[in-house]
Amino acid sequence: MSGDTILSVDRLTMRFGGIVAVQDLSFAAERKKITALIGPNGAGKTTVFNCITGFYKPSGGTIRLSHDDGRTIALERLNDFRIAKQAKVARTFQNIRLFPGMTALENLMVAQHNALMRASGFTLLGLLGVPTYRDAEKRAIDLATDWLKRVNLLDRADDAAGNFAYGDQRRLEIARAMCTEPALLCLDEPAAGLNARESAALSELLLSIRNDGTSILLIEHDMSVVMEISDHIVVMDHGVKIAQGSPREVRDDPKVIAAYLGTDEEEAVAVMESGS
Amino acid sequence: MTAPSTNTAKPATGILALLKTAFVNALIALVLFSLMVGVRTEAGSDGQLTYWTRFGELASLVAAVFGGSIVIDLLRQWIGPTGTEKLIPPAVQSGMSFVGRYLAPALLIFTLLVPVIFYDQRYILDLAILVLTYVMLGWGLNVVVGLAGLLDLGYVAFYAVGAYSYALLATNFGWSFWVCLPLAGILAAFWGVLLGFPVLRLRGDYLAIVTLAFGEIIRLVIINWQELTGGPNGVSGIPRPSFFGIPLDNSDDGLAAKLGIEYSTTHRIIFLFYLILALALLTNWVTIRLRRLPIGRAWEALREDEVACRALGINTTTTKLTAFATGAMFGGFAGAFFATRQGFISPESFTFQESALVLAIVVLGGMGSQLGVALAALAMIGGFELFRSLETYRMLVFGMAMVLIMIWRPRGLIGHRAPTVYLTQAQAISSDLVKEGHG
């Protein structure tokens, strides 16, 4: 793989008791590109995500994140919140995890916690109401407002997130992740449950995020989204990588089709040949 | 309120159904009460079992259940199904929101004037001080339970730490109240962090059990560490607070003599009243302030979803510890005040019942709501005094009143959450959306 790599996963293995969820998985994600991780249900995609974002401690292998400034961080050694704080990896969840009782704006403010904590002198200065904190808060609100605008939720900024429609919650969760100003954005099935129009809007949003310079790692089942926006695709099945390449290469790979259709490789080839 | 039209009142169910429900209820009552009320047993003079029947009482109880069931059903049909808020006429609604907006300032002004209005009524002043102490404790615990969503059943431990800190420092070293007050808060906060560490990984019921045990440990240590705390005998002769160095007594140096007015014991009571009011308002001010700071938002986010917090880079460990420490600090302040007010403290004042009472105040008030907690403290402590004339039945009536309130308002008296920041307009968030936290 050529180019500037932001994330390189090397021989990642994750065991739960006797079950091997991910085995010797190696892949890389390029900077300012969208890398998709696809595969049938139970292939181990979310496990890989949880290893990268620190919610699981990998049983083996290394995960390296290299920043713009040349820092390289070993993610497998960091705790979950430090991965978001220091390594600047943000994530969303397969089953949306917003703060339902807080407003959309508050959700985005919580995402800027660490920057605001520093500005508030770890609460002490903020308690006294120093002007520097007020400025920082104003900037945080501005950033949140920008993101609400981008995900088309500005008019609902003061509504409770729990009241949002499903598609709106998905977009708000992405906006919240982006408010942490991440270097790598990990999205776990962002298009799940969206209708065609919403998926198209999501693709546009993700492309604009990529064009602004944030690398994206994506798990997705909606192939129209994956094929349209991905620069690079890694296909997993039963915890191992079975293929990788550009959307076109992956689409035509018999192994991928076999994995998705649940048939033997030979049969898949036969199906493809008879079809074309 | 975008509830669909399915909420419209159902047509009155027939009289037959009504009677059937009442009959079933009466039957259940008959089964329940036939042994409890219907038959009375006693040991006779020679130790033999004597018993007699009380069918009259039994019949009247069953009849009461039968009639009551019909009345409740009729009331239910008359008022309509639950959740029909839109049936309330708009005039009443706007009136309620008006009351809601001015309730807090009105309460505050009234509280400030209490010593003026009730100057001669020592009983009311004492009760007001007691209520304010619980308001402060409720506000303190609200940080832990209401905001951070950590169920703490051992809050009284910090109250005890604060009380004993002041009592021991004042009696052994002669330190003044104003020096000891911050120290009591700091020591309680320190114990809050100590409690916080082992319970960080626990959630829900497990957290509740460990905090409960912590409260008991503190009380048992106080009872058994005789040399330091005096054990069950407690600490007596705790100095009364001074008016910034000027004692409030009958001496020539006293405040009354200096001001040239006649000495009265009421002065000290009124001073204590304003002292606890100031402490409670400080608690309130700090909490409101903290809610709008990143740490307060992180507490509430922690209550809503801990996993999401970690994904956003929030250190949940320190966030929980600061919540415990902040809540404990206010408990410590209240404890120091309690010690100086009573002049005598013993472990008996710091039993689990106190923790339960403060927690009940927070839950009844509506978790996270400052005004709700104040109202609940007034209702719980003041209401309990109100029922004093009922003597034996006091606890029964009080318990029933609490059950009724929780049926009427399952999310507490004030069931709304106010957002901490807004772009155009702050809208109250329905408590149905707000999570209670998992520990």
XYZ file of C-alpha atoms in Angstrom, chain A residues 55 80-82 84-85 89-91 93 97-103 105-106 109-111 113-114 116-117 120 123 126-129 133 137 141 145 148 154 157-160 162-163 176-177 180, chain B residues 285-286 289-298 300-317 319 417-427 429-430 433-435:
94
model
C -12.828 -0.555 24.265
C -10.251 4.098 25.823
C -10.604 7.712 26.889
C -6.901 8.425 26.252
C -9.920 9.838 22.104
C -8.054 12.478 24.111
C -9.485 8.977 17.413
C -13.232 9.570 17.567
C -15.915 6.971 17.062
C -21.588 3.418 17.746
C -25.152 6.422 21.934
C -26.155 10.040 22.301
C -26.935 11.750 25.604
C -30.717 11.608 25.120
C -31.663 13.932 27.978
C -29.328 16.688 26.812
C -29.904 19.061 23.935
C -25.946 21.658 21.470
C -25.095 20.205 24.882
C -20.368 20.772 24.064
C -19.669 17.593 26.031
C -17.577 16.438 23.067
C -14.851 18.577 27.254
C -11.066 18.364 27.302
C -13.025 23.395 27.750
C -11.599 21.831 30.905
C -11.753 26.634 32.632
C -13.088 24.208 36.865
C -14.424 28.766 35.354
C -16.158 28.872 38.728
C -14.933 32.426 39.159
C -16.099 33.288 35.655
C -13.121 30.785 29.857
C -16.982 28.654 25.679
C -20.483 27.078 20.870
C -23.041 25.638 15.668
C -25.047 21.579 13.527
C -29.218 23.939 13.429
C -30.071 22.855 18.468
C -32.062 23.350 21.673
C -34.135 20.171 21.409
C -33.358 17.090 23.470
C -33.634 11.780 22.528
C -36.497 13.432 20.639
C -20.493 15.064 18.096
C -17.532 12.864 17.158
C -13.577 16.345 19.348
C -24.841 28.728 43.652
C -21.816 26.464 43.222
C -22.392 27.251 38.342
C -20.765 23.825 38.029
C -23.603 22.549 35.871
C -22.723 25.143 33.256
C -19.034 24.308 33.353
C -17.503 21.411 31.433
C -17.221 19.331 34.597
C -20.943 19.636 35.313
C -21.823 18.747 31.741
C -19.502 15.760 32.000
C -24.668 14.780 33.381
C -23.220 13.082 30.315
C -21.881 10.362 32.624
C -25.401 9.844 33.934
C -26.718 9.638 30.384
C -24.143 7.309 28.856
C -20.808 6.384 30.354
C -19.515 4.519 27.307
C -20.150 7.495 25.039
C -18.297 9.697 27.544
C -15.207 7.542 27.259
C -15.457 7.552 23.471
C -15.341 11.349 23.640
C -12.140 11.362 25.670
C -13.670 12.136 29.053
C -11.769 10.629 31.954
C -14.680 8.971 33.748
C -12.522 8.135 36.780
C -15.192 12.852 36.703
C -34.320 19.260 33.163
C -33.171 22.732 32.192
C -30.465 22.790 29.504
C -27.123 24.284 30.542
C -26.518 26.152 27.302
C -28.727 27.225 24.426
C -28.567 28.969 21.085
C -31.964 30.604 20.744
C -34.254 29.465 23.527
C -33.874 27.272 26.594
C -36.537 24.576 26.528
C -36.437 18.726 28.693
C -39.025 16.181 29.710
C -35.766 11.375 28.183
C -33.371 12.001 31.032
C -31.604 8.916 32.304
